[in-house]
Amino acid sequence: MTPTTETTVGIGGAAESTDMVLNIGPQHPSTHGVLRLRLVLDGERIRQAEPVIGYMHRGAEKLFEARDYRQIIMLANRHDWLSAFSNELGVVLAVERMLGMEVPPRAVWTRTLLAELNRVLNHLMFLGSYPLELGGITPVFYAFREREVLQNVMEEVSGGRMHYMFNRVGGLKEDLPAGWASRARGAVAAVRSRMDVFDDLVLGNEIFRGRTRGVGTLTPAAVHAYGVSGPIARASGVDFDLRRDEPYLAYGELRDTLKVVGRTEGDCLARFECLLEQTHNALDLADACLDRLADLPPGPINQRLPKVLKAPEGHTYAWTENPLGINGYYLVSKGEKTPYRLKLRSASYNNIQALTELLPGTLVADMVAILGSLFFVVGDIDK
């Protein structure tokens, strides 16, 4: 019998399963921002994920207490810089509710129109930037082309390109410029005619579908647990939209046009599809508002306010369906010209917490696909 020889080779700790902690970010705000992800990795697979926030915190809620009701609109305008008009809207709705103020019909319909145009602008940014994060550079050029068309009409009516500052307690700053409605209608038609770029170029791309289908699945239970809202929640089968379920502005009269877009898959692809289909519907809603404005008789666009505006003592909560999800303001007044307390509930803050549920078990290579599909703005987290 031939003798056998056993040889033991030491290969060190690399052969053992060891965890590695990897910090992603924080980076510049124009990337996915001043957000840090602390990942615990087992090889190429993520075991734990913790979003670390606060690097961009402005303390807006505390600043609200030192500004009067006209000035706080400027502060509220900025946390989600892609949804400035919608941010303003929640504040003025809260103050008007405290005052028991009824806004002129012309202002109601114009607000609804501008809110939907702002929704399209927000969604176009993500429809272009999300494929870019997965390696597809072309869609972002188309997205910015369409954004520019709508930005022009928003700038004409308000004077601002990102921070519109057009809402006022009691209505809007001023009436629409002469001929603006027809130019807005032309802009909506032009954007709608080219939206098939995203249907064909992005959704029709096999690589895009391969990178997003079945990746980052968010369950309805997790949606409820983390307070996720907006297109991300509806992509997981949670059918909730304040425009339909608790109508504000003119949405109660737009039920025939308003379509609440939803999916059941809950993956990255479903979230993108919801965003795209909701953009189509926002363009339809904008057209419906323009039709109604054309039928309205001439009238005021705002209410006359006293020189010093004071909300009566009490509290209220006004929430709106912002482009990224539910945005709420809890206003507490002691009868002074400044809020005693104004608490902001932003959509991105809740939505981003779902990363702790989404990332564990996935590959590092899929992290960017999942992160980008949550469609968040860092200022909306660190408000």
mmCIF file of C-alpha atoms in Angstrom, residues 30-337:
data_model
loop_
_atom_site.group_PDB
_atom_site.id
_atom_site.type_symbol
_atom_site.label_atom_id
_atom_site.label_comp_id
_atom_site.label_asym_id
_atom_site.label_seq_id
_atom_site.Cartn_x
_atom_site.Cartn_y
_atom_site.Cartn_z
ATOM 1 C CA SER A 30 -26.171 67.111 -7.898
ATOM 2 C CA THR A 31 -25.381 63.393 -7.715
ATOM 3 C CA HIS A 32 -27.666 61.276 -5.526
ATOM 4 C CA GLY A 33 -26.526 63.712 -3.045
ATOM 5 C CA VAL A 34 -25.490 64.425 0.448
ATOM 6 C CA LEU A 35 -26.726 61.018 1.520
ATOM 7 C CA ARG A 36 -24.510 58.364 3.080
ATOM 8 C CA LEU A 37 -25.267 54.683 2.903
ATOM 9 C CA ARG A 38 -23.509 52.480 5.434
ATOM 10 C CA LEU A 39 -23.466 48.989 3.967
ATOM 11 C CA VAL A 40 -22.334 45.766 5.600
ATOM 12 C CA LEU A 41 -21.187 43.400 2.852
ATOM 13 C CA ASP A 42 -20.623 39.674 2.687
ATOM 14 C CA GLY A 43 -18.623 39.434 -0.503
ATOM 15 C CA GLU A 44 -20.747 41.025 -3.242
ATOM 16 C CA ARG A 45 -23.981 40.735 -1.285
ATOM 17 C CA ILE A 46 -25.389 43.394 1.012
ATOM 18 C CA ARG A 47 -26.243 42.111 4.490
ATOM 19 C CA GLN A 48 -27.275 45.363 6.179
ATOM 20 C CA ALA A 49 -27.980 48.879 4.939
ATOM 21 C CA GLU A 50 -28.390 52.068 6.910
ATOM 22 C CA PRO A 51 -29.164 55.433 5.271
ATOM 23 C CA VAL A 52 -27.318 58.149 7.206
ATOM 24 C CA ILE A 53 -28.964 61.532 6.716
ATOM 25 C CA GLY A 54 -28.576 65.080 7.997
ATOM 26 C CA TYR A 55 -25.550 66.328 6.062
ATOM 27 C CA MET A 56 -27.637 69.015 4.349
ATOM 28 C CA HIS A 57 -30.002 69.921 7.170
ATOM 29 C CA ARG A 58 -31.230 73.544 6.932
ATOM 30 C CA GLY A 59 -33.413 73.671 10.014
ATOM 31 C CA ALA A 60 -36.353 74.961 7.974
ATOM 32 C CA GLU A 61 -38.923 73.922 10.566
ATOM 33 C CA LYS A 62 -37.268 76.126 13.199
ATOM 34 C CA LEU A 63 -36.891 78.996 10.742
ATOM 35 C CA PHE A 64 -40.653 78.855 10.090
ATOM 36 C CA GLU A 65 -41.194 80.094 13.640
ATOM 37 C CA ALA A 66 -39.260 83.311 12.960
ATOM 38 C CA ARG A 67 -40.995 84.275 9.690
ATOM 39 C CA ASP A 68 -44.494 85.583 9.072
ATOM 40 C CA TYR A 69 -47.049 83.759 6.955
ATOM 41 C CA ARG A 70 -45.961 85.484 3.759
ATOM 42 C CA GLN A 71 -42.268 84.787 4.300
ATOM 43 C CA ILE A 72 -42.551 81.093 5.183
ATOM 44 C CA ILE A 73 -43.713 80.343 1.629
ATOM 45 C CA MET A 74 -40.154 81.013 0.493
ATOM 46 C CA LEU A 75 -38.729 78.554 3.032
ATOM 47 C CA ALA A 76 -41.264 75.837 2.210
ATOM 48 C CA ASN A 77 -40.586 76.308 -1.483
ATOM 49 C CA ARG A 78 -37.118 74.811 -1.365
ATOM 50 C CA HIS A 79 -36.942 71.440 0.385
ATOM 51 C CA ASP A 80 -37.888 69.467 -2.737
ATOM 52 C CA TRP A 81 -36.364 71.739 -5.350
ATOM 53 C CA LEU A 82 -38.023 69.784 -8.168
ATOM 54 C CA SER A 83 -41.529 70.360 -6.733
ATOM 55 C CA ALA A 84 -41.373 73.994 -5.638
ATOM 56 C CA PHE A 85 -44.932 74.938 -6.586
ATOM 57 C CA SER A 86 -46.403 71.932 -4.780
ATOM 58 C CA ASN A 87 -44.327 72.728 -1.679
ATOM 59 C CA GLU A 88 -45.764 76.245 -1.528
ATOM 60 C CA LEU A 89 -49.257 74.916 -1.997
ATOM 61 C CA GLY A 90 -49.396 72.938 1.237
ATOM 62 C CA VAL A 91 -48.416 75.953 3.337
ATOM 63 C CA VAL A 92 -51.015 78.314 1.881
ATOM 64 C CA LEU A 93 -53.720 75.636 2.125
ATOM 65 C CA ALA A 94 -52.935 75.209 5.829
ATOM 66 C CA VAL A 95 -53.077 78.959 6.534
ATOM 67 C CA GLU A 96 -56.262 79.399 4.480
ATOM 68 C CA ARG A 97 -57.887 76.574 6.402
ATOM 69 C CA MET A 98 -56.994 78.253 9.704
ATOM 70 C CA LEU A 99 -58.438 81.530 8.447
ATOM 71 C CA GLY A 100 -61.574 79.874 7.030
ATOM 72 C CA MET A 101 -60.767 81.581 3.752
ATOM 73 C CA GLU A 102 -62.379 80.661 0.443
ATOM 74 C CA VAL A 103 -60.139 81.078 -2.593
ATOM 75 C CA PRO A 104 -61.588 82.421 -5.892
ATOM 76 C CA PRO A 105 -62.408 79.697 -8.469
ATOM 77 C CA ARG A 106 -59.928 81.134 -10.936
ATOM 78 C CA ALA A 107 -57.141 80.700 -8.412
ATOM 79 C CA VAL A 108 -58.260 77.143 -7.582
ATOM 80 C CA TRP A 109 -58.099 75.987 -11.207
ATOM 81 C CA THR A 110 -54.865 77.840 -11.936
ATOM 82 C CA ARG A 111 -53.240 76.274 -8.874
ATOM 83 C CA THR A 112 -54.342 72.825 -10.038
ATOM 84 C CA LEU A 113 -52.957 73.470 -13.518
ATOM 85 C CA LEU A 114 -49.578 74.681 -12.252
ATOM 86 C CA ALA A 115 -49.353 71.820 -9.755
ATOM 87 C CA GLU A 116 -49.747 69.299 -12.584
ATOM 88 C CA LEU A 117 -47.212 71.082 -14.790
ATOM 89 C CA ASN A 118 -44.832 71.007 -11.819
ATOM 90 C CA ARG A 119 -45.533 67.260 -11.471
ATOM 91 C CA VAL A 120 -44.506 66.695 -15.089
ATOM 92 C CA LEU A 121 -41.310 68.709 -14.578
ATOM 93 C CA ASN A 122 -40.437 66.644 -11.518
ATOM 94 C CA HIS A 123 -41.104 63.305 -13.198
ATOM 95 C CA LEU A 124 -39.203 64.198 -16.359
ATOM 96 C CA MET A 125 -36.068 64.751 -14.304
ATOM 97 C CA PHE A 126 -36.219 61.211 -12.921
ATOM 98 C CA LEU A 127 -37.322 59.686 -16.240
ATOM 99 C CA GLY A 128 -34.085 61.026 -17.692
ATOM 100 C CA SER A 129 -31.707 60.597 -14.762
ATOM 101 C CA TYR A 130 -32.651 57.060 -13.756
ATOM 102 C CA PRO A 131 -31.561 55.448 -17.063
ATOM 103 C CA LEU A 132 -28.406 57.587 -16.818
ATOM 104 C CA GLU A 133 -27.545 55.932 -13.503
ATOM 105 C CA LEU A 134 -27.839 52.545 -15.198
ATOM 106 C CA GLY A 135 -25.520 53.562 -18.039
ATOM 107 C CA GLY A 136 -27.986 54.955 -20.596
ATOM 108 C CA ILE A 137 -27.014 58.548 -21.345
ATOM 109 C CA THR A 138 -29.445 59.402 -24.181
ATOM 110 C CA PRO A 139 -32.789 59.710 -22.291
ATOM 111 C CA VAL A 140 -31.549 62.561 -20.083
ATOM 112 C CA PHE A 141 -31.100 64.797 -23.141
ATOM 113 C CA TYR A 142 -34.694 64.176 -24.212
ATOM 114 C CA ALA A 143 -35.908 64.763 -20.674
ATOM 115 C CA PHE A 144 -34.196 68.132 -20.437
ATOM 116 C CA ARG A 145 -35.557 69.131 -23.840
ATOM 117 C CA GLU A 146 -39.118 68.515 -22.648
ATOM 118 C CA ARG A 147 -38.425 70.161 -19.301
ATOM 119 C CA GLU A 148 -37.215 73.280 -21.072
ATOM 120 C CA VAL A 149 -40.476 73.574 -23.010
ATOM 121 C CA LEU A 150 -42.514 73.494 -19.785
ATOM 122 C CA GLN A 151 -40.010 75.585 -17.824
ATOM 123 C CA ASN A 152 -40.539 78.390 -20.316
ATOM 124 C CA VAL A 153 -44.263 78.667 -19.621
ATOM 125 C CA MET A 154 -43.738 78.306 -15.856
ATOM 126 C CA GLU A 155 -41.106 81.035 -15.953
ATOM 127 C CA GLU A 156 -43.368 83.300 -17.970
ATOM 128 C CA VAL A 157 -46.222 83.039 -15.491
ATOM 129 C CA SER A 158 -44.203 83.221 -12.270
ATOM 130 C CA GLY A 159 -40.824 84.753 -13.041
ATOM 131 C CA GLY A 160 -38.945 81.769 -11.590
ATOM 132 C CA ARG A 161 -37.490 78.656 -13.168
ATOM 133 C CA MET A 162 -37.180 76.473 -10.074
ATOM 134 C CA HIS A 163 -38.451 78.466 -7.101
ATOM 135 C CA TYR A 164 -41.666 79.943 -8.405
ATOM 136 C CA MET A 165 -42.919 81.835 -5.339
ATOM 137 C CA PHE A 166 -46.272 82.230 -7.072
ATOM 138 C CA ASN A 167 -48.668 81.013 -4.363
ATOM 139 C CA ARG A 168 -50.049 83.494 -1.889
ATOM 140 C CA VAL A 169 -52.378 83.070 1.069
ATOM 141 C CA GLY A 170 -55.754 83.651 -0.573
ATOM 142 C CA GLY A 171 -54.770 82.762 -4.105
ATOM 143 C CA LEU A 172 -51.907 83.514 -6.453
ATOM 144 C CA LYS A 173 -49.517 86.424 -6.907
ATOM 145 C CA GLU A 174 -51.173 87.750 -10.077
ATOM 146 C CA ASP A 175 -53.326 86.721 -13.003
ATOM 147 C CA LEU A 176 -52.043 84.834 -16.018
ATOM 148 C CA PRO A 177 -50.328 86.887 -18.760
ATOM 149 C CA ALA A 178 -52.333 87.601 -21.918
ATOM 150 C CA GLY A 179 -52.140 84.657 -24.304
ATOM 151 C CA TRP A 180 -50.352 82.459 -21.773
ATOM 152 C CA ALA A 181 -53.050 79.764 -21.797
ATOM 153 C CA SER A 182 -52.603 79.085 -25.498
ATOM 154 C CA ARG A 183 -48.823 78.929 -25.116
ATOM 155 C CA ALA A 184 -49.201 76.533 -22.189
ATOM 156 C CA ARG A 185 -51.556 74.363 -24.238
ATOM 157 C CA GLY A 186 -48.998 74.274 -27.046
ATOM 158 C CA ALA A 187 -46.239 73.304 -24.603
ATOM 159 C CA VAL A 188 -48.332 70.451 -23.176
ATOM 160 C CA ALA A 189 -49.137 69.177 -26.670
ATOM 161 C CA ALA A 190 -45.478 69.346 -27.712
ATOM 162 C CA VAL A 191 -44.302 67.375 -24.677
ATOM 163 C CA ARG A 192 -47.066 64.783 -25.047
ATOM 164 C CA SER A 193 -46.201 64.217 -28.711
ATOM 165 C CA ARG A 194 -42.644 63.220 -27.772
ATOM 166 C CA MET A 195 -43.258 61.146 -24.647
ATOM 167 C CA ASP A 196 -43.074 57.938 -26.674
ATOM 168 C CA VAL A 197 -39.300 58.410 -26.517
ATOM 169 C CA PHE A 198 -39.394 57.089 -22.957
ATOM 170 C CA ASP A 199 -41.841 54.314 -23.839
ATOM 171 C CA ASP A 200 -39.678 53.059 -26.708
ATOM 172 C CA LEU A 201 -36.123 54.118 -25.877
ATOM 173 C CA VAL A 202 -36.177 53.199 -22.186
ATOM 174 C CA LEU A 203 -38.914 50.652 -21.550
ATOM 175 C CA GLY A 204 -38.187 48.991 -24.874
ATOM 176 C CA ASN A 205 -34.534 48.522 -23.965
ATOM 177 C CA GLU A 206 -33.667 44.935 -23.009
ATOM 178 C CA ILE A 207 -30.721 45.997 -20.851
ATOM 179 C CA PHE A 208 -32.851 48.454 -18.871
ATOM 180 C CA ARG A 209 -35.523 45.835 -18.268
ATOM 181 C CA GLY A 210 -32.909 43.265 -17.306
ATOM 182 C CA ARG A 211 -31.386 45.614 -14.741
ATOM 183 C CA THR A 212 -34.724 46.572 -13.161
ATOM 184 C CA ARG A 213 -37.210 43.677 -13.444
ATOM 185 C CA GLY A 214 -37.426 41.730 -10.190
ATOM 186 C CA VAL A 215 -34.821 43.963 -8.532
ATOM 187 C CA GLY A 216 -35.505 45.790 -5.264
ATOM 188 C CA THR A 217 -39.009 44.457 -4.644
ATOM 189 C CA LEU A 218 -40.859 46.467 -1.987
ATOM 190 C CA THR A 219 -43.782 44.685 -0.333
ATOM 191 C CA PRO A 220 -47.057 46.418 0.609
ATOM 192 C CA ALA A 221 -46.326 45.580 4.266
ATOM 193 C CA ALA A 222 -43.030 47.493 4.063
ATOM 194 C CA VAL A 223 -44.792 50.406 2.356
ATOM 195 C CA HIS A 224 -47.169 50.732 5.301
ATOM 196 C CA ALA A 225 -44.460 50.132 7.900
ATOM 197 C CA TYR A 226 -42.196 52.915 6.618
ATOM 198 C CA GLY A 227 -44.896 55.370 5.511
ATOM 199 C CA VAL A 228 -43.820 55.192 1.867
ATOM 200 C CA SER A 229 -46.086 57.134 -0.478
ATOM 201 C CA GLY A 230 -46.438 58.393 -4.040
ATOM 202 C CA PRO A 231 -45.522 56.430 -7.177
ATOM 203 C CA ILE A 232 -43.215 54.158 -5.150
ATOM 204 C CA ALA A 233 -46.081 52.993 -2.916
ATOM 205 C CA ARG A 234 -48.506 52.611 -5.790
ATOM 206 C CA ALA A 235 -45.952 50.498 -7.688
ATOM 207 C CA SER A 236 -46.211 48.004 -4.806
ATOM 208 C CA GLY A 237 -49.990 47.784 -5.030
ATOM 209 C CA VAL A 238 -50.863 50.348 -2.321
ATOM 210 C CA ASP A 239 -53.667 52.204 -4.084
ATOM 211 C CA PHE A 240 -53.696 55.602 -2.375
ATOM 212 C CA ASP A 241 -53.690 59.060 -3.947
ATOM 213 C CA LEU A 242 -54.883 62.134 -2.059
ATOM 214 C CA ARG A 243 -56.095 63.776 -5.253
ATOM 215 C CA ARG A 244 -58.720 61.054 -5.528
ATOM 216 C CA ASP A 245 -59.173 59.897 -1.923
ATOM 217 C CA GLU A 246 -59.228 63.303 -0.185
ATOM 218 C CA PRO A 247 -59.682 65.777 -3.035
ATOM 219 C CA TYR A 248 -58.308 69.303 -2.658
ATOM 220 C CA LEU A 249 -58.115 72.197 -5.124
ATOM 221 C CA ALA A 250 -60.135 71.194 -8.219
ATOM 222 C CA TYR A 251 -59.337 67.477 -8.199
ATOM 223 C CA GLY A 252 -62.838 66.586 -7.040
ATOM 224 C CA GLU A 253 -64.136 67.850 -10.399
ATOM 225 C CA LEU A 254 -61.410 66.062 -12.364
ATOM 226 C CA ARG A 255 -62.336 62.510 -11.365
ATOM 227 C CA ASP A 256 -63.050 61.523 -14.976
ATOM 228 C CA THR A 257 -59.568 62.632 -16.082
ATOM 229 C CA LEU A 258 -57.536 61.665 -13.022
ATOM 230 C CA LYS A 259 -56.076 58.178 -13.286
ATOM 231 C CA VAL A 260 -54.338 56.683 -10.266
ATOM 232 C CA VAL A 261 -51.543 54.612 -11.763
ATOM 233 C CA GLY A 262 -50.520 51.448 -9.956
ATOM 234 C CA ARG A 263 -48.634 48.166 -10.278
ATOM 235 C CA THR A 264 -48.347 45.096 -8.095
ATOM 236 C CA GLU A 265 -44.774 43.934 -8.799
ATOM 237 C CA GLY A 266 -43.120 46.510 -6.518
ATOM 238 C CA ASP A 267 -39.741 46.301 -8.278
ATOM 239 C CA CYS A 268 -37.569 48.979 -9.880
ATOM 240 C CA LEU A 269 -39.255 48.505 -13.259
ATOM 241 C CA ALA A 270 -42.749 48.924 -11.761
ATOM 242 C CA ARG A 271 -41.685 52.158 -10.061
ATOM 243 C CA PHE A 272 -40.365 53.564 -13.339
ATOM 244 C CA GLU A 273 -43.520 52.502 -15.207
ATOM 245 C CA CYS A 274 -45.715 54.213 -12.607
ATOM 246 C CA LEU A 275 -43.711 57.411 -12.915
ATOM 247 C CA LEU A 276 -43.952 57.393 -16.704
ATOM 248 C CA GLU A 277 -47.672 56.633 -16.831
ATOM 249 C CA GLN A 278 -48.370 59.263 -14.173
ATOM 250 C CA THR A 279 -46.561 61.822 -16.342
ATOM 251 C CA HIS A 280 -48.922 61.049 -19.215
ATOM 252 C CA ASN A 281 -51.910 61.527 -16.908
ATOM 253 C CA ALA A 282 -50.557 64.821 -15.505
ATOM 254 C CA LEU A 283 -50.451 66.202 -19.055
ATOM 255 C CA ASP A 284 -54.112 65.172 -19.511
ATOM 256 C CA LEU A 285 -55.025 66.894 -16.228
ATOM 257 C CA ALA A 286 -53.228 70.058 -17.347
ATOM 258 C CA ASP A 287 -55.283 70.109 -20.550
ATOM 259 C CA ALA A 288 -58.504 69.628 -18.560
ATOM 260 C CA CYS A 289 -57.587 72.581 -16.315
ATOM 261 C CA LEU A 290 -56.859 74.771 -19.336
ATOM 262 C CA ASP A 291 -60.265 73.862 -20.782
ATOM 263 C CA ARG A 292 -62.002 74.815 -17.545
ATOM 264 C CA LEU A 293 -60.060 78.081 -17.189
ATOM 265 C CA ALA A 294 -61.150 79.051 -20.707
ATOM 266 C CA ASP A 295 -64.798 78.637 -19.643
ATOM 267 C CA LEU A 296 -64.498 80.632 -16.403
ATOM 268 C CA PRO A 297 -65.692 84.241 -16.473
ATOM 269 C CA PRO A 298 -63.152 86.949 -15.618
ATOM 270 C CA GLY A 299 -62.646 87.289 -11.893
ATOM 271 C CA PRO A 300 -60.121 87.814 -9.113
ATOM 272 C CA ILE A 301 -57.103 85.562 -8.711
ATOM 273 C CA ASN A 302 -56.648 86.197 -4.976
ATOM 274 C CA GLN A 303 -58.232 87.590 -1.829
ATOM 275 C CA ARG A 304 -57.350 90.974 -0.373
ATOM 276 C CA LEU A 305 -55.350 90.452 2.825
ATOM 277 C CA PRO A 306 -54.759 92.724 5.827
ATOM 278 C CA LYS A 307 -51.395 94.431 6.160
ATOM 279 C CA VAL A 308 -50.468 92.155 9.077
ATOM 280 C CA LEU A 309 -51.701 88.602 8.563
ATOM 281 C CA LYS A 310 -52.387 86.586 11.714
ATOM 282 C CA ALA A 311 -53.814 83.083 11.840
ATOM 283 C CA PRO A 312 -56.280 82.490 14.693
ATOM 284 C CA GLU A 313 -55.223 80.345 17.613
ATOM 285 C CA GLY A 314 -55.491 76.630 16.877
ATOM 286 C CA HIS A 315 -53.911 73.932 14.754
ATOM 287 C CA THR A 316 -54.484 72.162 11.450
ATOM 288 C CA TYR A 317 -52.845 69.650 9.145
ATOM 289 C CA ALA A 318 -52.810 70.132 5.379
ATOM 290 C CA TRP A 319 -51.478 67.354 3.171
ATOM 291 C CA THR A 320 -51.130 67.215 -0.586
ATOM 292 C CA GLU A 321 -50.159 64.627 -3.179
ATOM 293 C CA ASN A 322 -46.789 66.027 -4.197
ATOM 294 C CA PRO A 323 -44.949 64.523 -7.182
ATOM 295 C CA LEU A 324 -42.784 62.341 -4.913
ATOM 296 C CA GLY A 325 -45.540 61.411 -2.462
ATOM 297 C CA ILE A 326 -47.475 62.779 0.489
ATOM 298 C CA ASN A 327 -46.341 66.194 1.706
ATOM 299 C CA GLY A 328 -47.913 67.503 4.910
ATOM 300 C CA TYR A 329 -47.716 70.610 7.086
ATOM 301 C CA TYR A 330 -48.884 70.571 10.691
ATOM 302 C CA LEU A 331 -49.486 74.201 11.635
ATOM 303 C CA VAL A 332 -49.909 75.385 15.223
ATOM 304 C CA SER A 333 -50.842 79.036 15.800
ATOM 305 C CA LYS A 334 -51.000 81.126 18.971
ATOM 306 C CA GLY A 335 -52.742 83.978 17.145
ATOM 307 C CA GLU A 336 -49.513 85.744 16.168
ATOM 308 C CA LYS A 337 -48.193 86.747 12.766
#
